[in-house]
PDB file of C-alpha atoms and ligand atoms in Angstrom:
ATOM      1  CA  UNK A1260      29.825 -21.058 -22.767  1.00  0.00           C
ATOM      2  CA  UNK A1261      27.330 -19.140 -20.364  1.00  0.00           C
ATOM      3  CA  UNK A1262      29.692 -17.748 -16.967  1.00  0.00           C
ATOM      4  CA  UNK A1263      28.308 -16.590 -14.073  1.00  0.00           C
ATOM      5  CA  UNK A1264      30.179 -14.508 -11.832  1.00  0.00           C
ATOM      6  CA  UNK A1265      29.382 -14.557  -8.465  1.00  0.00           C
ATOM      7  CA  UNK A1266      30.782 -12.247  -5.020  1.00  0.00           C
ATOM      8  CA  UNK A1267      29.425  -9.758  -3.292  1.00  0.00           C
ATOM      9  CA  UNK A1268      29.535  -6.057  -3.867  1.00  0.00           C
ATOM     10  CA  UNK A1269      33.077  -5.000  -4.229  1.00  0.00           C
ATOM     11  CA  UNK A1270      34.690  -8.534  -4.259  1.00  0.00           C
ATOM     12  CA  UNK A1271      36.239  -7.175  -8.165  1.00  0.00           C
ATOM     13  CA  UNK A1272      33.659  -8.914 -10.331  1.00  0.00           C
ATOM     14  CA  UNK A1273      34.197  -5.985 -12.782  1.00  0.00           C
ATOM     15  CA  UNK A1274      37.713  -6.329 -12.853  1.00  0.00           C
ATOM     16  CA  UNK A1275      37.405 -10.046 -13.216  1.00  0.00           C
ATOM     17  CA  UNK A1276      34.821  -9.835 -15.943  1.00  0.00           C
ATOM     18  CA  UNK A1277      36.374  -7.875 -18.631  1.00  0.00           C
ATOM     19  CA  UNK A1278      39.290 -10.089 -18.208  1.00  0.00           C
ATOM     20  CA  UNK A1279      37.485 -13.276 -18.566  1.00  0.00           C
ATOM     21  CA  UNK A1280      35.195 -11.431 -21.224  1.00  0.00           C
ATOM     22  CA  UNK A1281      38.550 -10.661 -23.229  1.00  0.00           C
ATOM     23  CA  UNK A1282      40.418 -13.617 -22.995  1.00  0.00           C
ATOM     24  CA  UNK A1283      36.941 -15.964 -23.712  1.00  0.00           C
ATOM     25  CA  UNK A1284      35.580 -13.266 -26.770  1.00  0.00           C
ATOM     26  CA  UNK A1285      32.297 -13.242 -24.764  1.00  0.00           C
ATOM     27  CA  UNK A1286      29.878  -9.995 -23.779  1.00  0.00           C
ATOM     28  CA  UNK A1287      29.486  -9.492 -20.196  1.00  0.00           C
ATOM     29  CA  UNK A1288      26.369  -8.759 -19.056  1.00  0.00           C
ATOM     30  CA  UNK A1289      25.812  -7.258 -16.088  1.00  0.00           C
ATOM     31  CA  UNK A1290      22.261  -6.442 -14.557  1.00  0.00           C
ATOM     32  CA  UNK A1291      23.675  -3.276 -11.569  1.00  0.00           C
ATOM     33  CA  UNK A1292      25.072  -1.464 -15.140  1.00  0.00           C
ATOM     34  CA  UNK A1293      21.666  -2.514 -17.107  1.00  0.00           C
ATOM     35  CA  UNK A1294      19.509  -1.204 -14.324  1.00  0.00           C
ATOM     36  CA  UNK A1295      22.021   2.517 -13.770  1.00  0.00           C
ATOM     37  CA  UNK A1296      21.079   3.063 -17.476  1.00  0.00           C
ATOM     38  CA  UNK A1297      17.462   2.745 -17.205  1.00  0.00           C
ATOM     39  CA  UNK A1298      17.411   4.650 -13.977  1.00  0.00           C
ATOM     40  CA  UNK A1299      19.509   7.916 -15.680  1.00  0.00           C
ATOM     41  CA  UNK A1300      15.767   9.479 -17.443  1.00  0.00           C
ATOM     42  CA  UNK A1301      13.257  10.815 -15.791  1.00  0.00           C
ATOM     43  CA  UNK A1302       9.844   8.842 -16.067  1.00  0.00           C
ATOM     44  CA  UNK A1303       8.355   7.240 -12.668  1.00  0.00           C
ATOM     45  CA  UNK A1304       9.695   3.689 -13.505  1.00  0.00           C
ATOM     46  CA  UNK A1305      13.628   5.154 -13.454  1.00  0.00           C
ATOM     47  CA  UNK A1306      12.591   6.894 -10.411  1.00  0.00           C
ATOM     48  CA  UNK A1307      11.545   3.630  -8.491  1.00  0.00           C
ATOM     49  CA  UNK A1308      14.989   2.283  -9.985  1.00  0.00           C
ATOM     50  CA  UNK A1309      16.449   5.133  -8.585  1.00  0.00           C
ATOM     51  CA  UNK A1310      15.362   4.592  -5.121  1.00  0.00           C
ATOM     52  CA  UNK A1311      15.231   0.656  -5.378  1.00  0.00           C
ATOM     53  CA  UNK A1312      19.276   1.244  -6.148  1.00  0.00           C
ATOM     54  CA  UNK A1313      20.194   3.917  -3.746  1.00  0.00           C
ATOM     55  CA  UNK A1314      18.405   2.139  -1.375  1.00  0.00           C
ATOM     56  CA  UNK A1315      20.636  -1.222  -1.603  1.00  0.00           C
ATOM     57  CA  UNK A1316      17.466  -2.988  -2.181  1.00  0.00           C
ATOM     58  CA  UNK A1317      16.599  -5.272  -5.009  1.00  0.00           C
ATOM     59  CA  UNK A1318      14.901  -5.076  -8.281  1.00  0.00           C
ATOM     60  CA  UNK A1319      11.884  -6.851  -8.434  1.00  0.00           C
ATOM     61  CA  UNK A1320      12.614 -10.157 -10.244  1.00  0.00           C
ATOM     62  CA  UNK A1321       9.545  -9.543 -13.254  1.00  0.00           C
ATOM     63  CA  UNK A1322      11.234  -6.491 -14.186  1.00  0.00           C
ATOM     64  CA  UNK A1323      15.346  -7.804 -14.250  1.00  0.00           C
ATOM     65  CA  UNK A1324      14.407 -10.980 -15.670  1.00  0.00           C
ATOM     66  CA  UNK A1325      12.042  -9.152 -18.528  1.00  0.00           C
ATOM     67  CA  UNK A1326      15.258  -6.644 -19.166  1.00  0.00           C
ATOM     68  CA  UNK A1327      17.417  -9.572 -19.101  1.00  0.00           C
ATOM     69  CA  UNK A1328      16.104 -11.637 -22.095  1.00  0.00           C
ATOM     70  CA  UNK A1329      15.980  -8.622 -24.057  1.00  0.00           C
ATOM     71  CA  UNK A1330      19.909  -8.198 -24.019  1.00  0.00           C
ATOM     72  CA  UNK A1331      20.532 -12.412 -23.825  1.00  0.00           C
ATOM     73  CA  UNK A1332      18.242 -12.116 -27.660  1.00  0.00           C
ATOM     74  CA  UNK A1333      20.920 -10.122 -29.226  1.00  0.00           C
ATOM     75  CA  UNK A1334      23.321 -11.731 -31.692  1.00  0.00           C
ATOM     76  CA  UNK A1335      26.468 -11.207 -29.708  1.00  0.00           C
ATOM     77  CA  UNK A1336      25.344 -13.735 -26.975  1.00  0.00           C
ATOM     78  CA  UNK A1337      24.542 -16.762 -29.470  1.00  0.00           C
ATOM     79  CA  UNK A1338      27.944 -18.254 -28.189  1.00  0.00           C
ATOM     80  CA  UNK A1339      27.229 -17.704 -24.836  1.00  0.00           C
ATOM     81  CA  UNK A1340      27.969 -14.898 -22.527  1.00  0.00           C
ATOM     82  CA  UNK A1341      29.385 -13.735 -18.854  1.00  0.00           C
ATOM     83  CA  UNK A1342      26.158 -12.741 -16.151  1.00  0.00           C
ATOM     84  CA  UNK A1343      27.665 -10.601 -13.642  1.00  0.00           C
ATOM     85  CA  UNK A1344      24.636  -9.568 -11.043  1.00  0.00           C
ATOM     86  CA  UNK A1345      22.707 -11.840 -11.781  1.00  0.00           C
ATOM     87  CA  UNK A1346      21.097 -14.635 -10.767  1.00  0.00           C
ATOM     88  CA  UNK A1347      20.655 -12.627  -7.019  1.00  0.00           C
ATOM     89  CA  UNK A1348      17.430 -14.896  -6.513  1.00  0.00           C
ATOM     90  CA  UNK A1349      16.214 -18.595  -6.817  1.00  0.00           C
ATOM     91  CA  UNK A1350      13.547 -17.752  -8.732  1.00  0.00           C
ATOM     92  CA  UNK A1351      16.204 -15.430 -10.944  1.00  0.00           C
ATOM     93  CA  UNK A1352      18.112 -18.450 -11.073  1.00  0.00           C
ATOM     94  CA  UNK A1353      14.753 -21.096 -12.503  1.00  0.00           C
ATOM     95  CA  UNK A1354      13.948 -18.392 -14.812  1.00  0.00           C
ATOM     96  CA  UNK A1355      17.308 -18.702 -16.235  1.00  0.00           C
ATOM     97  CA  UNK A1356      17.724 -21.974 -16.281  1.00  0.00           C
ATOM     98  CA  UNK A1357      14.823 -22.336 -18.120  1.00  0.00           C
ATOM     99  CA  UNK A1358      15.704 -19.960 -20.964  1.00  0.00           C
ATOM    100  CA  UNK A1359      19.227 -21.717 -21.479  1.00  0.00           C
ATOM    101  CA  UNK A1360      17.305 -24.516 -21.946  1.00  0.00           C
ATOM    102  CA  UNK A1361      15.283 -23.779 -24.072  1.00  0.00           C
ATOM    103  CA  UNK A1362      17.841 -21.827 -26.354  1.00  0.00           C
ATOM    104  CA  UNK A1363      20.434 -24.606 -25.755  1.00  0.00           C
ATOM    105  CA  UNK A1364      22.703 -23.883 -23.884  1.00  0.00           C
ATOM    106  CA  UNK A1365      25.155 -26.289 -21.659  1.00  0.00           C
ATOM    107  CA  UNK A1366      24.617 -25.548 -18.254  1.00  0.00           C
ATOM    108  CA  UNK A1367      26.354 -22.228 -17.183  1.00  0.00           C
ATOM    109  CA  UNK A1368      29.996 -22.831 -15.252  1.00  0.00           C
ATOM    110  CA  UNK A1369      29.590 -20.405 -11.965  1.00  0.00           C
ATOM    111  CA  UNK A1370      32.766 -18.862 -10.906  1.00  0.00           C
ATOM    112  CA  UNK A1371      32.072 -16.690  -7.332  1.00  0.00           C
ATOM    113  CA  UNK A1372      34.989 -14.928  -5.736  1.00  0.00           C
ATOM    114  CA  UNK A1373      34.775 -15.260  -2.056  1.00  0.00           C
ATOM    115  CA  UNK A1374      35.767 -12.398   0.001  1.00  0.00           C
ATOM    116  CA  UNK A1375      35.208 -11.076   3.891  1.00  0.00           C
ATOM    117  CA  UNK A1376      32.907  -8.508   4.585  1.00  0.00           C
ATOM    118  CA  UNK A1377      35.739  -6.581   6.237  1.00  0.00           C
ATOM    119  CA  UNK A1378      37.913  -6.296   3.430  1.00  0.00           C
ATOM    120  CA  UNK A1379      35.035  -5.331   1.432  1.00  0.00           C
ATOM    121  CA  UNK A1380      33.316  -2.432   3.225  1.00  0.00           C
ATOM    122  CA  UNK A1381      36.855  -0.997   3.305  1.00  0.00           C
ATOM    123  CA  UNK A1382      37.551  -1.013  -0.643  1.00  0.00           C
ATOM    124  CA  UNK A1383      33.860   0.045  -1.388  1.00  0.00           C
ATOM    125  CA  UNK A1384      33.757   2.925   0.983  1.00  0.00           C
ATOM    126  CA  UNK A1385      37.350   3.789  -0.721  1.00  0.00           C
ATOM    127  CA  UNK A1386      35.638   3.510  -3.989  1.00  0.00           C
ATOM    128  CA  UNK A1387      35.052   6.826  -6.308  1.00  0.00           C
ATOM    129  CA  UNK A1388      33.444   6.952  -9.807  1.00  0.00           C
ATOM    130  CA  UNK A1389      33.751   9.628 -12.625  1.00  0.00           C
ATOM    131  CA  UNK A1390      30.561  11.503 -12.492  1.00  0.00           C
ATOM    132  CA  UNK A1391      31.232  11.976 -16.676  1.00  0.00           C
ATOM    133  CA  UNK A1392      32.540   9.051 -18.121  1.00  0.00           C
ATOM    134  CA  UNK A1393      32.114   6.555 -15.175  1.00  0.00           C
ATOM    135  CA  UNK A1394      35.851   5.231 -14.614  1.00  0.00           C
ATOM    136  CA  UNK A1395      36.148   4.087 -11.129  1.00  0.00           C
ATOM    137  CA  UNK A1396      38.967   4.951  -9.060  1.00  0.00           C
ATOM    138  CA  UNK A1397      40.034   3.600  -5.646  1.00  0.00           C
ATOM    139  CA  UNK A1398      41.901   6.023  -2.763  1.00  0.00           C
ATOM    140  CA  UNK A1399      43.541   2.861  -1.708  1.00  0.00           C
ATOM    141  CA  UNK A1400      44.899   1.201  -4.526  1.00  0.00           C
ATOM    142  CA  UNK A1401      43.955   3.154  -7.110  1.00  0.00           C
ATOM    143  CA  UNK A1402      43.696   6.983  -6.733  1.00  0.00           C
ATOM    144  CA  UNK A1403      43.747   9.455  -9.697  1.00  0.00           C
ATOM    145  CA  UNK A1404      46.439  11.586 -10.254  1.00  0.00           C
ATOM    146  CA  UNK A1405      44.873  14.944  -9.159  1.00  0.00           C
ATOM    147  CA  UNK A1406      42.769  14.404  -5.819  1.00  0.00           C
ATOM    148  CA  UNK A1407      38.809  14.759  -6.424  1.00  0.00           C
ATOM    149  CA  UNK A1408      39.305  14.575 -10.265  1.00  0.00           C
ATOM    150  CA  UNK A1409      38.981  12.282 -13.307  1.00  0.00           C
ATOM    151  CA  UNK A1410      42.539  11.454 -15.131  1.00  0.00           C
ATOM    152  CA  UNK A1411      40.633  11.063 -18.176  1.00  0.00           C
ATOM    153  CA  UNK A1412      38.361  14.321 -18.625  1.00  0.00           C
ATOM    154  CA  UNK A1413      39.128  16.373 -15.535  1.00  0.00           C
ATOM    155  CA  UNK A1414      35.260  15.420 -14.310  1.00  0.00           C
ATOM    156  CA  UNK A1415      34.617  15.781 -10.293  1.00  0.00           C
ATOM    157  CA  UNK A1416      34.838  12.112  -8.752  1.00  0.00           C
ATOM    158  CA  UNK A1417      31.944  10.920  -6.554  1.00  0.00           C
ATOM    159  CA  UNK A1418      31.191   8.211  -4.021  1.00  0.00           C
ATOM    160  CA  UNK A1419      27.875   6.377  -6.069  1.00  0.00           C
ATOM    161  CA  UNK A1420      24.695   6.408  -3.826  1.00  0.00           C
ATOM    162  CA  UNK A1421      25.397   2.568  -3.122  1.00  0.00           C
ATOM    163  CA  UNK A1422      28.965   2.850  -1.851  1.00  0.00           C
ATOM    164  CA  UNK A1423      28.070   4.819   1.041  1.00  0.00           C
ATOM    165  CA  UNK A1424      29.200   2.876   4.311  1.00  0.00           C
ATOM    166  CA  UNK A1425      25.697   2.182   5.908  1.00  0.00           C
ATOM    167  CA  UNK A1426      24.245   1.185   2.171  1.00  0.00           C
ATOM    168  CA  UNK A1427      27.048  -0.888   2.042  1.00  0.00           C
ATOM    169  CA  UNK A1428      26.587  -2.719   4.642  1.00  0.00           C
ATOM    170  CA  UNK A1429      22.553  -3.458   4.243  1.00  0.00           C
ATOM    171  CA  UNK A1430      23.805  -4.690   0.799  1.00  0.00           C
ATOM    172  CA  UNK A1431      26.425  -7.609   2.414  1.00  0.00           C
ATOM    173  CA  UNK A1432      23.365  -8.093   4.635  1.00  0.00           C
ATOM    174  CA  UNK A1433      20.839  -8.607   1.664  1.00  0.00           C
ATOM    175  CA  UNK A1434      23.674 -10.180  -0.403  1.00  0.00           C
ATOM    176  CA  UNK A1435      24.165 -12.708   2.033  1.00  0.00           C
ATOM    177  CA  UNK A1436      20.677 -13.256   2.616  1.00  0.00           C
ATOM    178  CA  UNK A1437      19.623 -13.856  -0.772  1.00  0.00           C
ATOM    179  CA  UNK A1438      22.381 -15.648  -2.191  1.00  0.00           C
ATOM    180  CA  UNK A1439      23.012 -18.471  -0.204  1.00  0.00           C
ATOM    181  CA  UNK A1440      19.810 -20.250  -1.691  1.00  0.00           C
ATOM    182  CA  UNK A1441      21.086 -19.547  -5.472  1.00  0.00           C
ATOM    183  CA  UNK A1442      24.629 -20.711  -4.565  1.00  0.00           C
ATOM    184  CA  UNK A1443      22.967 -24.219  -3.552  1.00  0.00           C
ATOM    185  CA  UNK A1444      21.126 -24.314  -6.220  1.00  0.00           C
ATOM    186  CA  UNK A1445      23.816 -24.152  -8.539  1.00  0.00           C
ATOM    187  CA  UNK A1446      25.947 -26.579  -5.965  1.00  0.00           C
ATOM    188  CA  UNK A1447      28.067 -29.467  -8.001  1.00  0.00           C
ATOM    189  CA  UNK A1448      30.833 -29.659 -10.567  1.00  0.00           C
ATOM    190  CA  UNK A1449      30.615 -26.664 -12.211  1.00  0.00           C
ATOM    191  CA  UNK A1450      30.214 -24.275  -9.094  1.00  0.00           C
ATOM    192  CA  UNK A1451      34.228 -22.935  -8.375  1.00  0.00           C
ATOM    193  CA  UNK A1452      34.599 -21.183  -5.447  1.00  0.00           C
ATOM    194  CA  UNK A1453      37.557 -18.844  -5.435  1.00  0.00           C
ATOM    195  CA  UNK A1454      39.702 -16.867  -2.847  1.00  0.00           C
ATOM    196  CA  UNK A1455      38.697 -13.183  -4.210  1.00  0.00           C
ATOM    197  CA  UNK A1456      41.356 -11.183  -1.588  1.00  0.00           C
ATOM    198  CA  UNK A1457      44.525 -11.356  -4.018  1.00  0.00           C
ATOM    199  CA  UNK A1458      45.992  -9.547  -6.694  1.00  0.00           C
ATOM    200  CA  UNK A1459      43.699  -9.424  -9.547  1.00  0.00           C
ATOM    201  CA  UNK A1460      46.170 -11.122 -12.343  1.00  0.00           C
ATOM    202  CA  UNK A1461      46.643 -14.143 -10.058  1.00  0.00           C
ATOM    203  CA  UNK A1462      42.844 -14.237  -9.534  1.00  0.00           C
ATOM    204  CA  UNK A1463      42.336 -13.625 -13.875  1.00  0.00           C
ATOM    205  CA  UNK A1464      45.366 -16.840 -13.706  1.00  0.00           C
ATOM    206  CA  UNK A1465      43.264 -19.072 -11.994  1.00  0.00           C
ATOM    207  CA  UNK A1466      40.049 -18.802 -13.775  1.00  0.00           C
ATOM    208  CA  UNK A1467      42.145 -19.100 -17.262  1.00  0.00           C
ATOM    209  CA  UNK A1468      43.278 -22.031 -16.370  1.00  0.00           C
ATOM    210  CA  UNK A1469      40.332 -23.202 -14.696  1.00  0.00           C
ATOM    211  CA  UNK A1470      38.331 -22.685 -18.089  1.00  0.00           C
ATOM    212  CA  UNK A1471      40.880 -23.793 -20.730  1.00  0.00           C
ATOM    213  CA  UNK A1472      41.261 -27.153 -18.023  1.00  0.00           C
ATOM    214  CA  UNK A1473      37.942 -28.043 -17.590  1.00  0.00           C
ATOM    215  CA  UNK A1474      35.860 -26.608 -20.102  1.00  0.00           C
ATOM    216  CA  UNK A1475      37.176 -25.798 -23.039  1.00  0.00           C
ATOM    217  CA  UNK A1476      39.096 -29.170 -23.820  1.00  0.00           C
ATOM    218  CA  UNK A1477      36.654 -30.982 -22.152  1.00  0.00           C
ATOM    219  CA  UNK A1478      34.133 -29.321 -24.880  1.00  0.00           C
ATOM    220  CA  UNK A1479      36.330 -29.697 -27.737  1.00  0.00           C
ATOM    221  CA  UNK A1480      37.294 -33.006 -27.136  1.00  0.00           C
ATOM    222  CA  UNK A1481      33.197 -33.931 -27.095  1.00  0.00           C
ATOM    223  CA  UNK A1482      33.041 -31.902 -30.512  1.00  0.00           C
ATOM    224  CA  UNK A1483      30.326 -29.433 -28.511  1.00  0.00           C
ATOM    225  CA  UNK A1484      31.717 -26.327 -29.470  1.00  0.00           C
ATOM    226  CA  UNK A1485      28.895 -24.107 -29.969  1.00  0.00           C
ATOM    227  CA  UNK A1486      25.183 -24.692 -28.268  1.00  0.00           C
ATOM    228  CA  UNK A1487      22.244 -25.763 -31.029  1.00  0.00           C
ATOM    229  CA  UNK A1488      19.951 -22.373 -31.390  1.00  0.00           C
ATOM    230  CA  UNK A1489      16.812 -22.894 -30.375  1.00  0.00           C
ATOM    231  CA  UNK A1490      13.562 -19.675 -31.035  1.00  0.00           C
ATOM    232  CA  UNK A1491      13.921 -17.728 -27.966  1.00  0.00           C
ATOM    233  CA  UNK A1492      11.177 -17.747 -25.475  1.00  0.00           C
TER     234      UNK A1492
HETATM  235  P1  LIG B1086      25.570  -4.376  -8.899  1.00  0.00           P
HETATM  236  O1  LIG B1086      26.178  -3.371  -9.839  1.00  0.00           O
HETATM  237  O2  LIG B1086      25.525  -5.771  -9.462  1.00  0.00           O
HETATM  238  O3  LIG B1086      26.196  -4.318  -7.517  1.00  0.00           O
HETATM  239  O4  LIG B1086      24.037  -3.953  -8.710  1.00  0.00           O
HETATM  240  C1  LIG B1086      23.683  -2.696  -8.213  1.00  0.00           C
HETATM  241  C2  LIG B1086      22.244  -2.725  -7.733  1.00  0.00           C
HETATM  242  O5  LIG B1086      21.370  -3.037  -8.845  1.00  0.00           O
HETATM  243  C3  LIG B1086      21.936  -3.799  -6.705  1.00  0.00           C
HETATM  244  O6  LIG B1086      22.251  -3.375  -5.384  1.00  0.00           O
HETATM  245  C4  LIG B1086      20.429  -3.989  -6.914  1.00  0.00           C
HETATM  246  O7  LIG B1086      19.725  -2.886  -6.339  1.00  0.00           O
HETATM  247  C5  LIG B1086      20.284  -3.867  -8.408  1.00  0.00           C
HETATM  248  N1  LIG B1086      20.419  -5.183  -9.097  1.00  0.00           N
HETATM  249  C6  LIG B1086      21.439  -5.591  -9.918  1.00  0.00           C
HETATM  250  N2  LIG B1086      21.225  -6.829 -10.396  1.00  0.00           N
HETATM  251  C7  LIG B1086      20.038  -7.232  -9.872  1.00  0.00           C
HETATM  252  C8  LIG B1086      19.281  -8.439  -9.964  1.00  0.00           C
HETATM  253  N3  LIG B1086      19.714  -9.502 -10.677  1.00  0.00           N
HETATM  254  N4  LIG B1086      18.097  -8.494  -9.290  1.00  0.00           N
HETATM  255  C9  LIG B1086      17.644  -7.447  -8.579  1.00  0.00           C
HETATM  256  N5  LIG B1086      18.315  -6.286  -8.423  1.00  0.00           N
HETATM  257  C10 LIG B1086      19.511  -6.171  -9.069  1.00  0.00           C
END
């Protein structure tokens, strides 16, 4: 099963993720961690990253979608596998239709968690991150036990370049923008939009039951289990 998680920055796609990446035995696959990575050396490419990032801005399509199929090729996603970030773009979104076509895959189920823009720019600017090990903490509803400091390795805490209040707001800005055309692209019976302002475990309830409902006995009761492999593009 190929899931794609859509919300806006800071609606909890993370935390939502590695739940529904547990519970289904699927990677998760998200294109903002992909892109942090390659941004970390030093060459002129991570430096455009760098900027493209801090700046809220966007990737250029070429480059995610190239990076993309390089991690979808890997053995772990032959059963399928969780896309958070991405597509952000129609033409993100042909690209990838294309591919899981071509490899066989049943059209992807698209989960997005709706939330206001309110509610979001206060969590994000809230939001902290372990400049060592890169647990994220939040002074609202999840603070660490010594102010300023990591409870796992003592590391200083810092607000990432991206959750900075006036970034923050040019990304709801761009994220609106931008992904209003993919959401009607993938409009129909397997789009689920869901209320994303409630406790996480009855937001992680909803999609379980969602899935097992409507996918996974659906699937089983066809006998289409697992997608037919095709060579990759
Ligand atoms: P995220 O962690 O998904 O919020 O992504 C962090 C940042 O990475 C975004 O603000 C973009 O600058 C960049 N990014 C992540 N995914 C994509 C994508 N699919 N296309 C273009 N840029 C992306």
């Amino acid at each position: 099963m190929v899931i794609l998680l859509f919300g806006p920055p800071g609606c909890g796609k993370g935390t939502q993720s590695r739940f529904i990446t547990e519970e289904m035995k699927l990677p998760a696959i998200s294109t903002g961690a992909m892109l942090r990575d390659t941004c970390a050396g030093g060459s002129s490419l991570a430096h455009t990253i760098r900027e493209l990032l801090a700046q809220g801005s966007l990737v250029p399509d070429d480059f995610v979608n190239e990076m993309l199929i390089h991690r979808l090729a890997q053995d772990d996603c032959r059963r399928g596998f969780l896309l958070d970030g991405h597509p952000r773009t129609v033409s993100q979104a042909e690209f990838l239709q294309n591919y899981l076509r071509h490899v066989g895959h049943a059209e992807p189920v698209v989960i997005h968690l709706d939330v206001e823009a309110a509610v979001l720019i206060a969590r994000l600017s809230a939001r902290r991150q372990c400049s060592l090990c890169s647990s994220i903490y939040n002074m609202q509803s999840k603070p660490p036990q010594l102010p300023g400091v990591c409870d796992f390795d003592g590391a200083r805490l810092t607000t990432r370049t991206d959750d900075r209040v006036d970034v923050v707001r040019d990304r709801m800005t761009a994220y609106e923008r931008l992904t209003n055309p993919v959401i009607s692209f993938y409009a129909g019976q397997r789009y689920h939009r869901l209320d994303g302002d409630r406790a996480p475990f009855e937001i992680s309830s909803e999609i379980t039951n969602l899935l097992r409902e409507r996918y996974i006995k659906a699937s089983s009761a066809s006998g289409n289990t697992s997608p037919a492999r095709a060579n990759h593009m």
